PDB file of C-alpha atoms in Angstrom:
ATOM      1  CA  GLU X  24    -154.015  74.809 -11.112  1.00  0.00           C
ATOM      2  CA  PRO X  25    -154.037  71.418 -12.887  1.00  0.00           C
ATOM      3  CA  GLU X  26    -155.149  68.490 -10.761  1.00  0.00           C
ATOM      4  CA  VAL X  27    -154.960  64.727 -10.719  1.00  0.00           C
ATOM      5  CA  THR X  28    -158.527  63.421 -10.808  1.00  0.00           C
ATOM      6  CA  GLN X  29    -159.728  60.018  -9.636  1.00  0.00           C
ATOM      7  CA  THR X  30    -162.987  58.118 -10.106  1.00  0.00           C
ATOM      8  CA  PRO X  31    -165.028  56.841  -8.448  1.00  0.00           C
ATOM      9  CA  SER X  32    -164.676  58.597  -5.109  1.00  0.00           C
ATOM     10  CA  HIS X  33    -166.076  55.521  -3.347  1.00  0.00           C
ATOM     11  CA  GLN X  34    -166.314  51.943  -4.635  1.00  0.00           C
ATOM     12  CA  VAL X  35    -168.086  49.153  -2.765  1.00  0.00           C
ATOM     13  CA  THR X  36    -167.393  45.657  -4.084  1.00  0.00           C
ATOM     14  CA  GLN X  37    -168.039  42.089  -3.026  1.00  0.00           C
ATOM     15  CA  MET X  38    -164.989  40.018  -2.090  1.00  0.00           C
ATOM     16  CA  GLY X  39    -163.659  38.100  -5.086  1.00  0.00           C
ATOM     17  CA  GLN X  40    -164.901  40.621  -7.624  1.00  0.00           C
ATOM     18  CA  GLU X  41    -162.704  42.616  -9.971  1.00  0.00           C
ATOM     19  CA  VAL X  42    -162.424  46.358  -9.505  1.00  0.00           C
ATOM     20  CA  ILE X  43    -160.903  49.074 -11.704  1.00  0.00           C
ATOM     21  CA  LEU X  44    -159.871  52.393 -10.229  1.00  0.00           C
ATOM     22  CA  ARG X  45    -159.389  55.256 -12.653  1.00  0.00           C
ATOM     23  CA  CYS X  46    -157.072  58.242 -12.652  1.00  0.00           C
ATOM     24  CA  VAL X  47    -156.460  61.138 -14.997  1.00  0.00           C
ATOM     25  CA  PRO X  48    -152.969  62.489 -14.293  1.00  0.00           C
ATOM     26  CA  ILE X  49    -151.958  66.079 -14.974  1.00  0.00           C
ATOM     27  CA  SER X  50    -151.757  66.414 -18.738  1.00  0.00           C
ATOM     28  CA  ASN X  51    -148.027  67.074 -19.291  1.00  0.00           C
ATOM     29  CA  HIS X  52    -146.866  64.601 -16.640  1.00  0.00           C
ATOM     30  CA  LEU X  53    -144.959  61.497 -17.668  1.00  0.00           C
ATOM     31  CA  TYR X  54    -144.527  59.527 -14.423  1.00  0.00           C
ATOM     32  CA  PHE X  55    -147.506  57.911 -12.710  1.00  0.00           C
ATOM     33  CA  TYR X  56    -147.941  56.203  -9.363  1.00  0.00           C
ATOM     34  CA  TRP X  57    -150.451  54.337  -7.223  1.00  0.00           C
ATOM     35  CA  TYR X  58    -150.372  54.376  -3.421  1.00  0.00           C
ATOM     36  CA  ARG X  59    -152.780  53.021  -0.865  1.00  0.00           C
ATOM     37  CA  GLN X  60    -153.608  53.931   2.728  1.00  0.00           C
ATOM     38  CA  ILE X  61    -155.400  51.484   4.970  1.00  0.00           C
ATOM     39  CA  LEU X  62    -157.493  53.292   7.572  1.00  0.00           C
ATOM     40  CA  GLY X  63    -155.291  54.487  10.428  1.00  0.00           C
ATOM     41  CA  GLN X  64    -152.059  53.442   8.729  1.00  0.00           C
ATOM     42  CA  LYS X  65    -149.389  55.149   6.656  1.00  0.00           C
ATOM     43  CA  VAL X  66    -149.466  55.789   2.929  1.00  0.00           C
ATOM     44  CA  GLU X  67    -147.794  52.868   1.091  1.00  0.00           C
ATOM     45  CA  PHE X  68    -146.282  52.774  -2.387  1.00  0.00           C
ATOM     46  CA  LEU X  69    -147.769  50.253  -4.819  1.00  0.00           C
ATOM     47  CA  VAL X  70    -146.341  50.887  -8.275  1.00  0.00           C
ATOM     48  CA  SER X  71    -144.720  53.428 -10.568  1.00  0.00           C
ATOM     49  CA  PHE X  72    -145.262  53.622 -14.327  1.00  0.00           C
ATOM     50  CA  TYR X  73    -143.364  55.355 -17.086  1.00  0.00           C
ATOM     51  CA  ASN X  74    -143.251  55.023 -20.852  1.00  0.00           C
ATOM     52  CA  ASN X  75    -146.037  52.433 -20.826  1.00  0.00           C
ATOM     53  CA  GLU X  76    -144.368  50.052 -18.455  1.00  0.00           C
ATOM     54  CA  ILE X  77    -143.959  49.431 -14.748  1.00  0.00           C
ATOM     55  CA  SER X  78    -140.704  50.923 -13.482  1.00  0.00           C
ATOM     56  CA  GLU X  79    -140.940  49.881  -9.834  1.00  0.00           C
ATOM     57  CA  LYS X  80    -143.392  47.962  -7.664  1.00  0.00           C
ATOM     58  CA  SER X  81    -143.707  47.020  -4.005  1.00  0.00           C
ATOM     59  CA  GLU X  82    -144.363  43.644  -2.376  1.00  0.00           C
ATOM     60  CA  ILE X  83    -148.009  44.634  -2.025  1.00  0.00           C
ATOM     61  CA  PHE X  84    -148.362  44.796  -5.816  1.00  0.00           C
ATOM     62  CA  ASP X  85    -148.750  41.057  -6.427  1.00  0.00           C
ATOM     63  CA  ASP X  86    -150.284  39.166  -9.366  1.00  0.00           C
ATOM     64  CA  GLN X  87    -153.758  40.335  -8.397  1.00  0.00           C
ATOM     65  CA  PHE X  88    -152.823  43.900  -9.307  1.00  0.00           C
ATOM     66  CA  SER X  89    -152.220  45.424 -12.719  1.00  0.00           C
ATOM     67  CA  VAL X  90    -151.926  48.902 -14.165  1.00  0.00           C
ATOM     68  CA  GLU X  91    -152.642  50.232 -17.597  1.00  0.00           C
ATOM     69  CA  ARG X  92    -152.639  53.436 -19.565  1.00  0.00           C
ATOM     70  CA  PRO X  93    -155.309  52.542 -22.123  1.00  0.00           C
ATOM     71  CA  ASP X  94    -155.292  55.924 -23.852  1.00  0.00           C
ATOM     72  CA  GLY X  95    -153.486  59.237 -23.667  1.00  0.00           C
ATOM     73  CA  SER X  96    -155.199  60.428 -20.518  1.00  0.00           C
ATOM     74  CA  ASN X  97    -156.330  57.595 -18.219  1.00  0.00           C
ATOM     75  CA  PHE X  98    -154.198  55.535 -15.846  1.00  0.00           C
ATOM     76  CA  THR X  99    -155.977  52.595 -14.234  1.00  0.00           C
ATOM     77  CA  LEU X 100    -155.362  50.193 -11.362  1.00  0.00           C
ATOM     78  CA  LYS X 101    -157.100  46.822 -11.575  1.00  0.00           C
ATOM     79  CA  ILE X 102    -157.495  44.366  -8.726  1.00  0.00           C
ATOM     80  CA  ARG X 103    -158.581  41.007 -10.173  1.00  0.00           C
ATOM     81  CA  SER X 104    -160.047  39.183  -7.196  1.00  0.00           C
ATOM     82  CA  THR X 105    -160.509  41.523  -4.279  1.00  0.00           C
ATOM     83  CA  LYS X 106    -159.873  40.503  -0.682  1.00  0.00           C
ATOM     84  CA  LEU X 107    -161.166  42.081   2.517  1.00  0.00           C
ATOM     85  CA  GLU X 108    -157.683  43.438   3.226  1.00  0.00           C
ATOM     86  CA  ASP X 109    -157.744  45.420  -0.044  1.00  0.00           C
ATOM     87  CA  SER X 110    -160.125  47.865   1.649  1.00  0.00           C
ATOM     88  CA  ALA X 111    -158.251  51.170   1.710  1.00  0.00           C
ATOM     89  CA  MET X 112    -157.936  54.617   0.156  1.00  0.00           C
ATOM     90  CA  TYR X 113    -156.137  54.383  -3.177  1.00  0.00           C
ATOM     91  CA  PHE X 114    -154.275  57.467  -4.329  1.00  0.00           C
ATOM     92  CA  CYS X 115    -152.982  58.157  -7.812  1.00  0.00           C
ATOM     93  CA  ALA X 116    -150.071  60.559  -8.225  1.00  0.00           C
ATOM     94  CA  SER X 117    -148.132  62.011 -11.118  1.00  0.00           C
ATOM     95  CA  LYS X 118    -145.084  64.119 -11.846  1.00  0.00           C
ATOM     96  CA  ARG X 119    -143.644  65.664 -14.952  1.00  0.00           C
ATOM     97  CA  ASP X 120    -139.977  64.709 -14.878  1.00  0.00           C
ATOM     98  CA  ARG X 121    -137.724  62.078 -13.347  1.00  0.00           C
ATOM     99  CA  ASP X 122    -135.895  64.694 -11.257  1.00  0.00           C
ATOM    100  CA  ASN X 123    -136.484  65.208  -7.551  1.00  0.00           C
ATOM    101  CA  GLN X 124    -139.669  67.206  -7.933  1.00  0.00           C
ATOM    102  CA  PRO X 125    -142.669  66.290  -5.766  1.00  0.00           C
ATOM    103  CA  GLN X 126    -145.551  64.115  -6.842  1.00  0.00           C
ATOM    104  CA  HIS X 127    -149.069  65.526  -7.054  1.00  0.00           C
ATOM    105  CA  PHE X 128    -151.829  63.381  -5.589  1.00  0.00           C
ATOM    106  CA  GLY X 129    -155.437  62.881  -6.609  1.00  0.00           C
ATOM    107  CA  ASP X 130    -158.147  62.991  -3.941  1.00  0.00           C
ATOM    108  CA  GLY X 131    -158.361  59.222  -3.809  1.00  0.00           C
ATOM    109  CA  THR X 132    -160.834  56.388  -4.216  1.00  0.00           C
ATOM    110  CA  ARG X 133    -162.167  54.759  -1.075  1.00  0.00           C
ATOM    111  CA  LEU X 134    -162.436  51.025  -1.783  1.00  0.00           C
ATOM    112  CA  SER X 135    -164.642  49.001   0.537  1.00  0.00           C
ATOM    113  CA  ILE X 136    -164.651  45.209   0.156  1.00  0.00           C
ATOM    114  CA  LEU X 137    -167.604  43.390   1.687  1.00  0.00           C
TER     115      LEU X 137
ATOM    116  CA  ARG L  22    -135.920  50.124  12.118  1.00  0.00           C
ATOM    117  CA  LYS L  23    -138.727  51.955  10.319  1.00  0.00           C
ATOM    118  CA  GLU L  24    -137.637  53.618   7.073  1.00  0.00           C
ATOM    119  CA  VAL L  25    -139.169  56.984   7.967  1.00  0.00           C
ATOM    120  CA  GLU L  26    -139.976  57.566  11.603  1.00  0.00           C
ATOM    121  CA  GLN L  27    -142.052  60.343  13.159  1.00  0.00           C
ATOM    122  CA  ASP L  28    -143.520  61.094  16.566  1.00  0.00           C
ATOM    123  CA  PRO L  29    -147.264  60.502  16.018  1.00  0.00           C
ATOM    124  CA  GLY L  30    -148.254  63.243  18.499  1.00  0.00           C
ATOM    125  CA  PRO L  31    -150.748  64.777  18.850  1.00  0.00           C
ATOM    126  CA  PHE L  32    -149.145  68.138  19.389  1.00  0.00           C
ATOM    127  CA  ASN L  33    -151.721  70.446  20.959  1.00  0.00           C
ATOM    128  CA  VAL L  34    -150.678  74.089  20.662  1.00  0.00           C
ATOM    129  CA  PRO L  35    -152.437  77.473  21.017  1.00  0.00           C
ATOM    130  CA  GLU L  36    -152.837  79.804  18.070  1.00  0.00           C
ATOM    131  CA  GLY L  37    -149.729  81.847  17.483  1.00  0.00           C
ATOM    132  CA  ALA L  38    -147.376  79.245  18.931  1.00  0.00           C
ATOM    133  CA  THR L  39    -144.249  77.919  17.240  1.00  0.00           C
ATOM    134  CA  VAL L  40    -144.104  74.166  16.852  1.00  0.00           C
ATOM    135  CA  ALA L  41    -141.403  71.856  15.497  1.00  0.00           C
ATOM    136  CA  PHE L  42    -141.638  68.325  14.139  1.00  0.00           C
ATOM    137  CA  ASN L  43    -138.776  65.932  13.638  1.00  0.00           C
ATOM    138  CA  CYS L  44    -138.316  62.951  11.392  1.00  0.00           C
ATOM    139  CA  THR L  45    -135.544  60.380  10.981  1.00  0.00           C
ATOM    140  CA  TYR L  46    -134.910  58.119   8.029  1.00  0.00           C
ATOM    141  CA  SER L  47    -132.867  54.983   7.687  1.00  0.00           C
ATOM    142  CA  ASN L  48    -131.818  54.839   4.033  1.00  0.00           C
ATOM    143  CA  SER L  49    -128.753  56.982   3.432  1.00  0.00           C
ATOM    144  CA  ALA L  50    -129.220  56.661  -0.348  1.00  0.00           C
ATOM    145  CA  SER L  51    -132.423  58.697  -0.203  1.00  0.00           C
ATOM    146  CA  GLN L  52    -132.534  61.276  -2.947  1.00  0.00           C
ATOM    147  CA  SER L  53    -135.249  63.723  -2.049  1.00  0.00           C
ATOM    148  CA  PHE L  54    -137.325  64.792   0.897  1.00  0.00           C
ATOM    149  CA  PHE L  55    -140.690  66.462   1.336  1.00  0.00           C
ATOM    150  CA  TRP L  56    -143.217  67.496   3.902  1.00  0.00           C
ATOM    151  CA  TYR L  57    -146.826  66.800   2.955  1.00  0.00           C
ATOM    152  CA  ARG L  58    -149.890  67.592   5.021  1.00  0.00           C
ATOM    153  CA  GLN L  59    -152.924  65.364   5.176  1.00  0.00           C
ATOM    154  CA  ASP L  60    -156.326  66.360   6.465  1.00  0.00           C
ATOM    155  CA  CYS L  61    -158.617  63.666   7.810  1.00  0.00           C
ATOM    156  CA  ARG L  62    -159.496  61.149   5.057  1.00  0.00           C
ATOM    157  CA  LYS L  63    -158.065  63.414   2.346  1.00  0.00           C
ATOM    158  CA  GLU L  64    -155.139  63.088  -0.025  1.00  0.00           C
ATOM    159  CA  PRO L  65    -151.575  64.114   0.908  1.00  0.00           C
ATOM    160  CA  LYS L  66    -150.906  67.672  -0.229  1.00  0.00           C
ATOM    161  CA  LEU L  67    -147.403  68.974  -0.758  1.00  0.00           C
ATOM    162  CA  LEU L  68    -146.332  71.479   1.866  1.00  0.00           C
ATOM    163  CA  MET L  69    -142.731  71.913   0.800  1.00  0.00           C
ATOM    164  CA  SER L  70    -139.666  70.174  -0.553  1.00  0.00           C
ATOM    165  CA  VAL L  71    -136.687  69.937   1.798  1.00  0.00           C
ATOM    166  CA  TYR L  72    -133.235  70.986   0.601  1.00  0.00           C
ATOM    167  CA  SER L  73    -129.861  70.342   2.170  1.00  0.00           C
ATOM    168  CA  SER L  74    -129.287  74.056   2.692  1.00  0.00           C
ATOM    169  CA  GLY L  75    -132.607  74.420   4.514  1.00  0.00           C
ATOM    170  CA  ASN L  76    -135.511  76.336   3.061  1.00  0.00           C
ATOM    171  CA  GLU L  77    -138.324  78.584   4.150  1.00  0.00           C
ATOM    172  CA  ASP L  78    -141.793  79.205   2.766  1.00  0.00           C
ATOM    173  CA  GLY L  79    -143.655  81.858   4.709  1.00  0.00           C
ATOM    174  CA  ARG L  80    -144.266  80.556   8.228  1.00  0.00           C
ATOM    175  CA  PHE L  81    -142.740  77.154   7.425  1.00  0.00           C
ATOM    176  CA  THR L  82    -139.052  76.249   7.634  1.00  0.00           C
ATOM    177  CA  ALA L  83    -137.598  72.866   6.713  1.00  0.00           C
ATOM    178  CA  GLN L  84    -134.143  71.541   7.522  1.00  0.00           C
ATOM    179  CA  LEU L  85    -132.277  68.447   6.344  1.00  0.00           C
ATOM    180  CA  ASN L  86    -129.251  66.928   8.033  1.00  0.00           C
ATOM    181  CA  ARG L  87    -127.938  64.110   5.843  1.00  0.00           C
ATOM    182  CA  ALA L  88    -125.160  63.165   8.253  1.00  0.00           C
ATOM    183  CA  SER L  89    -127.669  62.520  11.042  1.00  0.00           C
ATOM    184  CA  GLN L  90    -130.430  61.355   8.652  1.00  0.00           C
ATOM    185  CA  TYR L  91    -132.786  63.853  10.232  1.00  0.00           C
ATOM    186  CA  ILE L  92    -135.410  66.241   8.855  1.00  0.00           C
ATOM    187  CA  SER L  93    -137.327  68.946  10.671  1.00  0.00           C
ATOM    188  CA  LEU L  94    -140.300  71.211  10.057  1.00  0.00           C
ATOM    189  CA  LEU L  95    -140.856  74.434  12.007  1.00  0.00           C
ATOM    190  CA  ILE L  96    -144.203  76.217  11.926  1.00  0.00           C
ATOM    191  CA  ARG L  97    -144.289  79.760  13.261  1.00  0.00           C
ATOM    192  CA  ASP L  98    -147.391  81.708  14.296  1.00  0.00           C
ATOM    193  CA  SER L  99    -149.659  78.640  14.135  1.00  0.00           C
ATOM    194  CA  LYS L 100    -153.141  79.103  12.661  1.00  0.00           C
ATOM    195  CA  LEU L 101    -156.251  77.046  13.319  1.00  0.00           C
ATOM    196  CA  SER L 102    -156.060  75.964   9.671  1.00  0.00           C
ATOM    197  CA  ASP L 103    -152.650  74.382  10.305  1.00  0.00           C
ATOM    198  CA  SER L 104    -154.405  71.561  12.196  1.00  0.00           C
ATOM    199  CA  ALA L 105    -153.622  68.430  10.178  1.00  0.00           C
ATOM    200  CA  THR L 106    -151.294  65.449  10.035  1.00  0.00           C
ATOM    201  CA  TYR L 107    -147.818  66.291   8.744  1.00  0.00           C
ATOM    202  CA  LEU L 108    -146.151  63.564   6.702  1.00  0.00           C
ATOM    203  CA  CYS L 109    -142.387  63.266   6.381  1.00  0.00           C
ATOM    204  CA  VAL L 110    -141.618  61.725   3.006  1.00  0.00           C
ATOM    205  CA  ARG L 111    -138.453  60.551   1.291  1.00  0.00           C
ATOM    206  CA  GLY L 112    -137.952  59.698  -2.351  1.00  0.00           C
ATOM    207  CA  ASN L 113    -135.521  57.182  -3.804  1.00  0.00           C
ATOM    208  CA  ALA L 114    -133.680  57.301  -7.112  1.00  0.00           C
ATOM    209  CA  GLY L 115    -136.654  55.706  -8.841  1.00  0.00           C
ATOM    210  CA  ASN L 116    -138.878  58.375  -7.306  1.00  0.00           C
ATOM    211  CA  MET L 117    -140.833  55.937  -5.183  1.00  0.00           C
ATOM    212  CA  LEU L 118    -142.007  57.832  -2.092  1.00  0.00           C
ATOM    213  CA  THR L 119    -141.759  56.362   1.394  1.00  0.00           C
ATOM    214  CA  PHE L 120    -144.034  57.979   3.938  1.00  0.00           C
ATOM    215  CA  GLY L 121    -143.671  58.322   7.659  1.00  0.00           C
ATOM    216  CA  GLY L 122    -146.670  57.610   9.822  1.00  0.00           C
ATOM    217  CA  GLY L 123    -147.331  61.314  10.287  1.00  0.00           C
ATOM    218  CA  THR L 124    -147.399  63.757  13.180  1.00  0.00           C
ATOM    219  CA  ARG L 125    -150.788  65.101  14.178  1.00  0.00           C
ATOM    220  CA  LEU L 126    -151.040  68.812  14.992  1.00  0.00           C
ATOM    221  CA  MET L 127    -154.026  70.410  16.681  1.00  0.00           C
ATOM    222  CA  VAL L 128    -154.036  74.194  16.964  1.00  0.00           C
ATOM    223  CA  LYS L 129    -156.493  75.486  19.528  1.00  0.00           C
ATOM    224  CA  PRO L 130    -157.998  78.993  19.786  1.00  0.00           C
TER     225      PRO L 130
END
């Protein structure tokens, strides 16, 4: 069964540094998402992306965050100047159509900010 | 009021038991509903979509009551492998998912 894949599985970064999290969505999917989960808390929506542009974003997704689909397969989340509170699991998800079908999640990147 | 609210548990049940989880949501414009399960420090994995008419998938039954803004999940004949956190999730028209905090289930031998 096709999977969403994410790299790296664990990223350790100094506060203030830039970090790029990478995702390869399922190949025929058109809608892409980033979520995060701080340890012990609920999964939170960050941003959705379709047709090479952001379609929806949450309050968490401020100017420090950006997303990009640099080629036909990768979908990246960049955090420009990381803060301690950015430490979390970051999940990428994708779905094929706009209808009410479920999203499929990657196994996440654990981001630790020191 | 929280957008998606769940009893955090834990629910401790013996193998073979039937267990039910409930979930309430506050946004009546919600378009779609799902149950995901999450194992410790892993990604959410889809368990089942939830339809207005109710739906069943093997030992799992989901119900949706739009008038009461209430969703349920019933697990019959619990297995040890059912031990996980069960996430109630709603989707909006833009397909953004809003997650509940999860209900933890522990199935004991």
